[in-house]
Amino acid sequence: MSALGDLLRALLPRPCPGCGAQLGRERGLCSACCGGLTPRVEQHSPLSPQPVPHLVSLGGYRGVTRRAVRALKFGGARDLAAVLGERLAAGVPPQWGVRAVVPVPLHPSRERERGFNQAALLAQAVAAELGVPCVPALRRTRATAQQARQHGAERLRNVAGAFEAEAGWRSPAGALLLVDDVLTTGATLGACRDALAAAGAGRVYVAVVAHGAGV
């Protein structure tokens, strides 16, 4: 981070989204909250009706992870993406052989409304830490209702066929890492994996900040 950024953080401190302590020169989260975010690899999410193989996350959607996701997504705390992305990247096993990072896309209308795509910011941070490109390989073919307002099979129907690979995109040799903020049922990530597979992708791993009840 730049010296100017450090100075601004010191002069204009704000509370840590995780615990409320003043951040001072720290960015995103205080050192205590950041240190408590331990990336872990699971073979699948027990919350997903369609198992997500080789999932890395920072834990369940509660406590610090929940507050951090909400601050990033709804509070405009974009500097959190770098911190969370770095923590996620630390949990990606080298043996996965990730060659590119792909964010879950928002529909253009939703992105214009929010001003940014939180998954893209996270994916950029993860990619930078891994030393691989961040590739916007997917696009939404239609606007969908917010997944948080859907239940069970409704989520699967809501996103079925809602994603496709960008025209002309070719999957690199090796694995891809698909990045999103929260995994709830796995419907969105499953639809994205299907779209990548249809475009020729091989192994697709998943990284999310949290898994559990989404927002």
XYZ file of N, CA and C in Angstrom:
645
model
N 0.844 -1.189 0.000
C 0.000 0.000 0.000
C 0.883 1.244 0.000
N 0.356 2.371 -0.537
C 1.148 3.585 -0.641
C 1.286 4.272 0.703
N 2.331 5.134 0.804
C 2.530 5.902 2.020
C 1.360 6.844 2.247
N 0.800 7.380 1.141
C -0.358 8.263 1.270
C -1.551 7.515 1.858
N -1.737 6.267 1.405
C -2.822 5.463 1.951
C -2.641 5.210 3.428
N -1.393 4.902 3.854
C -1.118 4.694 5.275
C -1.422 5.952 6.078
N -1.035 7.119 5.522
C -1.256 8.384 6.225
C -2.749 8.670 6.369
N -3.489 8.449 5.290
C -4.929 8.698 5.350
C -5.613 7.790 6.356
N -5.176 6.526 6.417
C -5.767 5.613 7.394
C -5.460 6.050 8.818
N -4.258 6.613 9.027
C -3.883 7.057 10.368
C -4.652 8.306 10.770
N -4.855 9.221 9.791
C -5.537 10.475 10.089
C -7.051 10.297 10.158
N -7.568 9.370 9.367
C -9.014 9.150 9.314
C -9.324 7.707 9.686
N -9.074 7.345 10.933
C -9.304 5.951 11.333
C -10.779 5.593 11.260
N -11.036 4.335 11.055
C -12.416 3.861 11.056
C -12.462 2.552 11.817
N -13.629 2.153 12.286
C -13.703 0.931 13.078
C -13.499 -0.316 12.237
N -12.899 -1.307 12.834
C -12.738 -2.603 12.190
C -14.123 -3.220 12.009
N -14.472 -3.678 10.809
C -15.785 -4.293 10.602
C -15.977 -5.567 11.427
N -14.860 -6.185 11.818
C -14.956 -7.440 12.544
C -15.260 -7.286 14.019
N -14.637 -6.274 14.659
C -14.789 -6.153 16.120
C -15.100 -4.746 16.606
N -14.987 -3.747 15.732
C -15.296 -2.381 16.129
C -14.116 -1.585 16.629
N -12.949 -2.222 16.816
C -11.759 -1.495 17.256
C -11.295 -0.544 16.157
N -10.658 0.562 16.551
C -10.154 1.502 15.566
C -8.989 0.886 14.800
N -9.017 1.063 13.485
C -8.014 0.419 12.645
C -6.678 1.159 12.616
N -6.695 2.470 12.719
C -5.442 3.201 12.621
C -4.814 2.999 11.252
N -3.550 2.546 11.219
C -2.864 2.323 9.938
C -3.205 0.978 9.312
N -3.915 0.140 10.032
C -4.280 -1.171 9.487
C -5.327 -0.994 8.398
N -5.334 -1.897 7.449
C -6.287 -1.812 6.345
C -7.310 -2.931 6.450
N -8.523 -2.622 6.156
C -9.561 -3.638 6.068
C -10.030 -4.184 7.396
N -9.185 -4.982 8.038
C -9.483 -5.606 9.324
C -8.319 -5.378 10.277
N -8.603 -5.385 11.569
C -7.525 -5.294 12.537
C -6.724 -6.594 12.526
N -5.523 -6.542 13.074
C -4.645 -7.720 13.033
C -5.251 -8.898 13.783
N -6.004 -8.630 14.846
C -6.603 -9.724 15.611
C -7.659 -10.443 14.775
N -8.533 -9.679 14.134
C -9.583 -10.295 13.314
C -8.981 -10.987 12.101
N -8.015 -10.329 11.473
C -7.386 -10.920 10.291
C -6.684 -12.225 10.648
N -6.002 -12.226 11.800
C -5.294 -13.424 12.224
C -6.222 -14.576 12.545
N -7.482 -14.268 12.835
C -8.441 -15.319 13.148
C -9.084 -15.949 11.922
N -8.803 -15.393 10.754
C -9.372 -15.935 9.517
C -8.406 -16.975 8.955
N -8.660 -18.221 9.253
C -7.777 -19.302 8.828
C -8.384 -20.032 7.638
N -7.745 -19.959 6.470
C -8.290 -20.668 5.312
C -8.218 -22.170 5.504
N -9.228 -22.849 5.034
C -9.230 -24.300 5.154
C -9.821 -24.921 3.894
N -9.359 -26.088 3.584
C -9.796 -26.796 2.383
C -10.744 -27.911 2.791
N -11.866 -27.991 2.094
C -12.833 -29.055 2.336
C -13.076 -29.797 1.031
N -13.383 -31.069 1.111
C -13.672 -31.822 -0.093
C -14.983 -31.372 -0.717
N -15.899 -30.925 0.105
C -17.160 -30.380 -0.390
C -17.811 -29.615 0.744
N -18.790 -28.814 0.389
C -19.551 -28.110 1.410
C -20.719 -28.969 1.860
N -20.852 -29.236 3.144
C -21.989 -30.027 3.625
C -23.318 -29.319 3.408
N -23.271 -28.023 3.098
C -24.502 -27.272 2.906
C -24.991 -27.314 1.467
N -24.191 -27.899 0.577
C -24.533 -27.873 -0.835
C -25.176 -29.187 -1.271
N -26.347 -29.127 -1.912
C -26.947 -30.355 -2.420
C -26.140 -30.947 -3.558
N -25.354 -30.105 -4.235
C -24.438 -30.560 -5.262
C -23.030 -30.302 -4.740
N -22.323 -31.324 -4.261
C -21.034 -31.107 -3.611
C -20.074 -30.280 -4.452
N -19.407 -29.346 -3.790
C -18.415 -28.497 -4.442
C -17.046 -29.070 -4.116
N -16.406 -29.763 -5.043
C -15.134 -30.403 -4.727
C -14.026 -29.393 -4.496
N -13.194 -29.705 -3.543
C -12.009 -28.893 -3.305
C -12.344 -27.423 -3.111
N -13.051 -27.157 -2.069
C -13.464 -25.805 -1.703
C -12.520 -25.241 -0.650
N -12.027 -24.025 -0.862
C -11.268 -23.331 0.171
C -12.109 -22.146 0.642
N -12.208 -21.979 1.950
C -12.990 -20.883 2.507
C -12.334 -20.406 3.800
N -12.857 -19.292 4.319
C -12.367 -18.759 5.590
C -13.293 -19.141 6.736
N -14.274 -20.007 6.465
C -15.144 -20.490 7.534
C -16.614 -20.272 7.240
N -17.425 -20.475 8.257
C -18.862 -20.313 8.121
C -19.269 -18.856 8.071
N -20.469 -18.628 7.584
C -20.985 -17.266 7.463
C -21.510 -16.805 8.823
N -20.589 -16.373 9.653
C -20.914 -15.918 11.004
C -19.734 -15.110 11.537
N -19.972 -14.384 12.585
C -18.897 -13.643 13.237
C -18.170 -12.695 12.305
N -16.844 -12.743 12.351
C -16.016 -11.816 11.582
C -16.249 -11.970 10.089
N -16.351 -13.226 9.598
C -16.526 -13.406 8.160
C -17.843 -12.788 7.685
N -18.893 -12.975 8.449
C -20.189 -12.402 8.068
C -20.116 -10.884 8.046
N -19.549 -10.303 9.102
C -19.472 -8.846 9.168
C -18.571 -8.289 8.070
N -17.489 -8.994 7.763
C -16.577 -8.535 6.714
C -17.246 -8.583 5.344
N -17.959 -9.669 5.057
C -18.651 -9.784 3.770
C -19.678 -8.674 3.621
N -20.443 -8.421 4.664
C -21.474 -7.383 4.588
C -20.863 -5.995 4.440
N -19.728 -5.760 5.102
C -19.068 -4.459 4.976
C -18.540 -4.251 3.560
N -18.012 -5.319 2.967
C -17.525 -5.242 1.586
C -18.675 -5.066 0.613
N -19.697 -5.883 0.776
C -20.780 -5.951 -0.203
C -21.734 -4.768 -0.121
N -22.066 -4.359 1.086
C -23.068 -3.321 1.268
C -22.520 -2.031 1.863
N -21.344 -2.099 2.512
C -20.787 -0.917 3.152
C -19.722 -0.212 2.334
N -19.431 -0.738 1.157
C -18.453 -0.094 0.295
C -17.022 -0.161 0.791
N -16.727 -1.066 1.722
C -15.362 -1.191 2.268
C -14.512 -2.048 1.326
N -14.146 -1.476 0.181
C -13.479 -2.250 -0.858
C -12.087 -2.723 -0.455
N -11.462 -2.016 0.486
C -10.130 -2.460 0.902
C -10.175 -3.819 1.581
N -11.369 -4.247 2.016
C -11.499 -5.574 2.611
C -11.219 -6.673 1.591
N -11.472 -6.400 0.315
C -11.273 -7.424 -0.713
C -9.823 -7.878 -0.760
N -8.894 -6.941 -0.624
C -7.476 -7.296 -0.663
C -7.100 -8.187 0.519
N -7.579 -7.829 1.700
C -7.265 -8.606 2.902
C -7.868 -10.006 2.819
N -9.143 -10.080 2.475
C -9.818 -11.378 2.391
C -9.237 -12.219 1.263
N -8.919 -11.574 0.152
C -8.329 -12.296 -0.964
C -6.973 -12.883 -0.638
N -6.170 -12.136 0.086
C -4.855 -12.634 0.495
C -4.996 -13.848 1.407
N -5.959 -13.785 2.319
C -6.164 -14.910 3.235
C -6.648 -16.139 2.471
N -7.537 -15.944 1.512
C -8.022 -17.061 0.713
C -6.883 -17.688 -0.092
N -6.071 -16.848 -0.707
C -4.969 -17.353 -1.534
C -4.010 -18.199 -0.712
N -3.844 -17.838 0.554
C -2.935 -18.595 1.418
C -3.414 -20.023 1.634
N -4.696 -20.273 1.403
C -5.237 -21.614 1.609
C -5.315 -22.461 0.350
N -4.924 -21.902 -0.791
C -4.985 -22.649 -2.056
C -3.764 -23.550 -2.169
N -3.937 -24.864 -2.162
C -2.788 -25.774 -2.222
C -2.041 -25.658 -3.556
N -0.719 -25.614 -3.529
C 0.042 -25.547 -4.784
C -0.266 -26.698 -5.724
N -0.593 -27.866 -5.150
C -0.845 -29.036 -5.998
C -2.112 -28.904 -6.834
N -2.952 -27.930 -6.541
C -4.113 -27.706 -7.394
C -3.691 -27.256 -8.792
N -2.541 -26.616 -8.890
C -2.053 -26.174 -10.191
C -2.934 -25.123 -10.850
N -3.405 -24.156 -10.062
C -4.287 -23.116 -10.590
C -3.540 -22.251 -11.603
N -4.140 -22.086 -12.772
C -3.519 -21.293 -13.840
C -4.239 -19.966 -14.083
N -5.453 -19.828 -13.591
C -6.194 -18.575 -13.740
C -7.307 -18.529 -12.699
N -7.693 -17.327 -12.327
C -8.768 -17.102 -11.363
C -9.938 -16.457 -12.087
N -11.146 -16.978 -11.850
C -12.349 -16.497 -12.532
C -13.368 -16.023 -11.501
N -13.779 -14.765 -11.550
C -14.816 -14.305 -10.613
C -16.214 -14.680 -11.088
N -17.110 -14.892 -10.145
C -18.526 -15.054 -10.481
C -19.050 -13.683 -10.900
N -19.622 -13.560 -12.086
C -20.041 -12.234 -12.562
C -21.380 -11.794 -12.001
N -21.534 -10.483 -11.921
C -22.845 -9.890 -11.667
C -23.464 -9.530 -13.013
N -24.775 -9.437 -13.054
C -25.400 -8.903 -14.246
C -25.028 -7.425 -14.354
N -24.800 -6.909 -15.571
C -24.387 -5.502 -15.713
C -25.285 -4.512 -14.973
N -26.577 -4.755 -14.967
C -27.473 -3.828 -14.271
C -27.234 -3.846 -12.772
N -26.980 -5.034 -12.215
C -26.702 -5.138 -10.784
C -25.352 -4.504 -10.435
N -24.377 -4.690 -11.334
C -23.062 -4.104 -11.077
C -23.116 -2.578 -11.145
N -23.882 -2.048 -12.079
C -24.034 -0.591 -12.153
C -24.703 -0.064 -10.895
N -25.687 -0.795 -10.398
C -26.404 -0.381 -9.188
C -25.479 -0.364 -7.975
N -24.643 -1.415 -7.838
C -23.748 -1.522 -6.689
C -22.481 -0.710 -6.877
N -22.053 -0.557 -8.113
C -20.835 0.196 -8.393
C -19.596 -0.656 -8.537
N -19.708 -1.925 -8.213
C -18.580 -2.846 -8.314
C -19.100 -4.268 -8.143
N -18.243 -5.223 -8.491
C -18.545 -6.634 -8.272
C -17.601 -7.139 -7.193
N -18.132 -7.464 -6.038
C -17.288 -7.882 -4.924
C -16.501 -9.152 -5.245
N -17.091 -10.053 -6.024
C -16.385 -11.284 -6.403
C -15.176 -10.960 -7.276
N -15.320 -9.967 -8.153
C -14.201 -9.576 -9.012
C -13.067 -8.979 -8.183
N -13.397 -8.152 -7.201
C -12.360 -7.570 -6.344
C -11.632 -8.667 -5.568
N -12.378 -9.630 -5.044
C -11.757 -10.742 -4.321
C -10.879 -11.563 -5.256
N -11.394 -11.837 -6.457
C -10.649 -12.656 -7.415
C -9.355 -11.977 -7.829
N -9.383 -10.669 -8.003
C -8.174 -9.940 -8.371
C -7.118 -10.054 -7.282
N -7.549 -9.966 -6.025
C -6.600 -10.086 -4.915
C -6.031 -11.490 -4.824
N -6.887 -12.502 -4.994
C -6.422 -13.888 -4.963
C -5.420 -14.140 -6.086
N -5.762 -13.686 -7.289
C -4.897 -13.896 -8.443
C -3.532 -13.235 -8.247
N -3.538 -12.027 -7.688
C -2.271 -11.323 -7.456
C -1.381 -12.103 -6.492
N -1.976 -12.666 -5.458
C -1.202 -13.437 -4.492
C -0.677 -14.734 -5.096
N -1.473 -15.350 -5.968
C -1.065 -16.618 -6.590
C -0.128 -16.407 -7.776
N -0.060 -15.168 -8.274
C 0.788 -14.885 -9.417
C 0.240 -15.424 -10.726
N -1.102 -15.446 -10.843
C -1.750 -15.914 -12.073
C -2.741 -14.845 -12.520
N -3.201 -14.894 -13.777
C -4.154 -13.876 -14.235
C -5.543 -14.043 -13.638
N -6.222 -12.920 -13.479
C -7.644 -12.919 -13.130
C -8.390 -12.695 -14.435
N -9.238 -13.639 -14.815
C -9.866 -13.621 -16.131
C -11.385 -13.529 -15.997
N -12.006 -12.473 -16.534
C -13.478 -12.394 -16.520
C -14.042 -13.295 -17.605
N -13.960 -14.594 -17.379
C -14.300 -15.571 -18.411
C -15.796 -15.808 -18.553
N -16.576 -15.387 -17.551
C -18.015 -15.665 -17.551
C -18.837 -14.390 -17.645
N -20.028 -14.533 -18.160
C -20.986 -13.435 -18.136
C -22.367 -14.003 -17.821
N -23.196 -13.150 -17.252
C -24.585 -13.541 -16.988
C -25.405 -13.285 -18.241
N -26.158 -14.270 -18.644
C -26.974 -14.136 -19.833
C -28.301 -13.455 -19.549
N -28.668 -13.399 -18.284
C -29.917 -12.741 -17.900
C -29.842 -12.345 -16.447
N -30.616 -11.344 -16.106
C -30.702 -10.935 -14.706
C -31.483 -11.990 -13.937
N -31.054 -12.257 -12.712
C -31.742 -13.239 -11.882
C -32.176 -12.585 -10.582
N -33.182 -13.171 -9.960
C -33.599 -12.696 -8.643
C -32.475 -12.955 -7.646
N -32.419 -12.143 -6.595
C -31.382 -12.336 -5.596
C -31.524 -13.720 -4.972
N -30.400 -14.453 -4.929
C -30.428 -15.804 -4.399
C -30.854 -15.843 -2.933
N -30.524 -14.797 -2.196
C -30.870 -14.776 -0.775
C -32.382 -14.826 -0.558
N -33.141 -14.444 -1.593
C -34.601 -14.430 -1.467
C -35.229 -15.719 -1.976
N -34.374 -16.658 -2.421
C -34.861 -17.922 -2.952
C -34.595 -19.038 -1.940
N -35.279 -20.137 -2.107
C -35.115 -21.259 -1.197
C -35.002 -22.561 -1.989
N -34.119 -23.433 -1.504
C -34.015 -24.781 -2.040
C -33.929 -24.847 -3.549
N -34.866 -25.610 -4.141
C -34.870 -25.826 -5.585
C -35.065 -24.523 -6.351
N -35.649 -23.503 -5.704
C -35.835 -22.221 -6.377
C -34.487 -21.629 -6.784
N -33.474 -21.819 -5.947
C -32.152 -21.285 -6.261
C -31.586 -21.938 -7.514
N -31.768 -23.250 -7.636
C -31.269 -23.955 -8.818
C -31.982 -23.467 -10.073
N -33.297 -23.323 -10.006
C -34.052 -22.844 -11.161
C -33.686 -21.408 -11.496
N -33.419 -20.610 -10.471
C -33.140 -19.193 -10.660
C -31.890 -18.964 -11.503
N -30.855 -19.806 -11.312
C -29.585 -19.580 -12.002
C -29.324 -20.578 -13.125
N -30.244 -21.504 -13.355
C -30.060 -22.485 -14.420
C -29.918 -21.773 -15.766
N -28.807 -22.003 -16.444
C -28.575 -21.387 -17.742
C -28.312 -19.901 -17.706
N -28.025 -19.346 -16.517
C -27.843 -17.899 -16.386
C -26.421 -17.444 -16.668
N -25.506 -18.387 -16.915
C -24.113 -18.032 -17.164
C -23.619 -18.699 -18.441
N -22.700 -18.030 -19.108
C -22.009 -18.641 -20.227
C -20.629 -18.009 -20.351
N -19.725 -18.714 -21.020
C -18.374 -18.196 -21.216
C -18.410 -17.017 -22.183
N -17.515 -16.073 -21.959
C -17.398 -14.944 -22.870
C -16.997 -15.451 -24.254
N -17.513 -14.796 -25.276
C -17.218 -15.187 -26.651
C -15.712 -15.153 -26.893
N -15.193 -16.219 -27.460
C -13.781 -16.278 -27.800
C -12.873 -16.715 -26.676
N -13.441 -16.878 -25.455
C -12.578 -17.295 -24.343
C -12.192 -18.755 -24.481
N -10.927 -19.038 -24.211
C -10.428 -20.398 -24.237
C -9.785 -20.706 -22.891
N -10.173 -21.811 -22.303
C -9.632 -22.184 -21.000
C -8.155 -22.543 -21.125
N -7.323 -22.042 -20.213
C -5.913 -22.423 -20.241
C -5.734 -23.868 -19.792
N -4.608 -24.440 -20.157
C -4.288 -25.778 -19.653
C -4.086 -25.666 -18.145
N -4.568 -26.633 -17.424
C -4.475 -26.579 -15.969
C -5.797 -26.198 -15.349
N -5.777 -25.964 -14.058
C -7.008 -25.746 -13.293
C -7.396 -24.277 -13.226
N -8.689 -24.059 -13.029
C -9.228 -22.725 -12.786
C -9.694 -22.643 -11.334
N -9.654 -21.433 -10.791
C -10.177 -21.181 -9.446
C -11.323 -20.198 -9.568
N -12.520 -20.643 -9.222
C -13.732 -19.837 -9.291
C -13.934 -19.161 -7.935
N -14.125 -17.843 -7.931
C -14.162 -17.080 -6.680
C -15.496 -16.358 -6.518
N -16.056 -16.457 -5.303
C -17.270 -15.718 -4.944
C -17.155 -15.333 -3.478
N -18.100 -14.528 -2.997
C -18.028 -14.112 -1.600
C -18.613 -15.158 -0.654
N -19.815 -15.673 -0.983
C -20.490 -16.616 -0.088
C -21.043 -17.789 -0.887
N -20.871 -18.989 -0.366
C -21.535 -20.179 -0.903
C -22.665 -20.547 0.050
N -23.868 -20.662 -0.498
C -25.004 -21.080 0.331
C -25.413 -22.495 -0.052
N -26.115 -22.642 -1.160
C -26.497 -23.989 -1.611
C -25.551 -24.529 -2.675
N -24.758 -23.651 -3.271
C -23.877 -24.071 -4.353
C -24.515 -23.934 -5.723
N -25.743 -23.412 -5.794
C -26.441 -23.314 -7.073
C -25.714 -22.387 -8.037
N -25.326 -21.208 -7.581
C -24.647 -20.251 -8.453
C -23.294 -20.784 -8.905
N -22.516 -21.300 -7.962
C -21.196 -21.816 -8.308
C -21.308 -23.033 -9.220
N -22.322 -23.869 -8.996
C -22.528 -25.017 -9.861
C -22.860 -24.599 -11.279
N -23.710 -23.560 -11.428
C -24.064 -23.065 -12.758
C -22.849 -22.469 -13.455
N -22.003 -21.796 -12.692
C -20.781 -21.231 -13.270
C -19.816 -22.338 -13.693
N -19.694 -23.367 -12.877
C -18.822 -24.494 -13.242
C -19.309 -25.169 -14.516
N -20.620 -25.317 -14.641
C -21.187 -25.927 -15.835
C -20.848 -25.103 -17.078
N -20.936 -23.775 -16.946
C -20.642 -22.900 -18.086
C -19.168 -22.979 -18.468
N -18.292 -23.060 -17.479
C -16.865 -23.189 -17.763
C -16.562 -24.532 -18.415
N -17.201 -25.588 -17.914
C -16.992 -26.917 -18.490
C -17.468 -26.962 -19.935
N -18.579 -26.295 -20.220
C -19.105 -26.271 -21.582
C -18.163 -25.560 -22.539
N -17.314 -24.683 -21.982
C -16.347 -23.952 -22.802
C -14.997 -24.650 -22.843
N -14.921 -25.851 -22.268
C -13.701 -26.623 -22.371
C -12.815 -26.643 -21.149
N -13.272 -26.048 -20.049
C -12.452 -26.057 -18.835
C -12.359 -27.464 -18.267
N -11.225 -27.766 -17.660
C -11.047 -29.056 -17.012
C -11.387 -28.950 -15.542
N -10.379 -28.983 -14.694
C -10.612 -28.898 -13.250
C -10.978 -27.471 -12.853
N -12.018 -27.354 -12.053
C -12.452 -26.056 -11.544
C -12.570 -26.165 -10.032
N -11.726 -25.440 -9.329
C -11.783 -25.389 -7.870
C -12.547 -24.131 -7.456
N -12.876 -24.045 -6.172
C -13.723 -22.958 -5.686
C -13.104 -22.314 -4.451
N -13.170 -20.984 -4.391
C -12.738 -20.243 -3.205
C -13.824 -19.241 -2.838
N -14.265 -19.281 -1.590
C -15.266 -18.335 -1.090
C -14.838 -17.837 0.277
N -15.238 -16.636 0.595
C -14.926 -16.104 1.930
C -15.628 -16.951 2.993
N -16.915 -17.214 2.762
C -17.691 -17.935 3.781
C -18.690 -18.864 3.120
N -19.084 -19.878 3.878
C -20.174 -20.746 3.419
C -21.221 -20.816 4.517
N -22.461 -20.834 4.085
C -23.570 -20.847 5.038
C -24.689 -20.002 4.512
N -25.508 -19.464 5.399
C -26.645 -18.641 4.982
C -26.123 -17.373 4.350
N -26.483 -17.135 3.084
C -25.951 -16.000 2.342
C -26.662 -14.706 2.667
N -26.277 -13.670 1.894
C -26.859 -12.339 2.105
C -27.555 -11.892 0.827
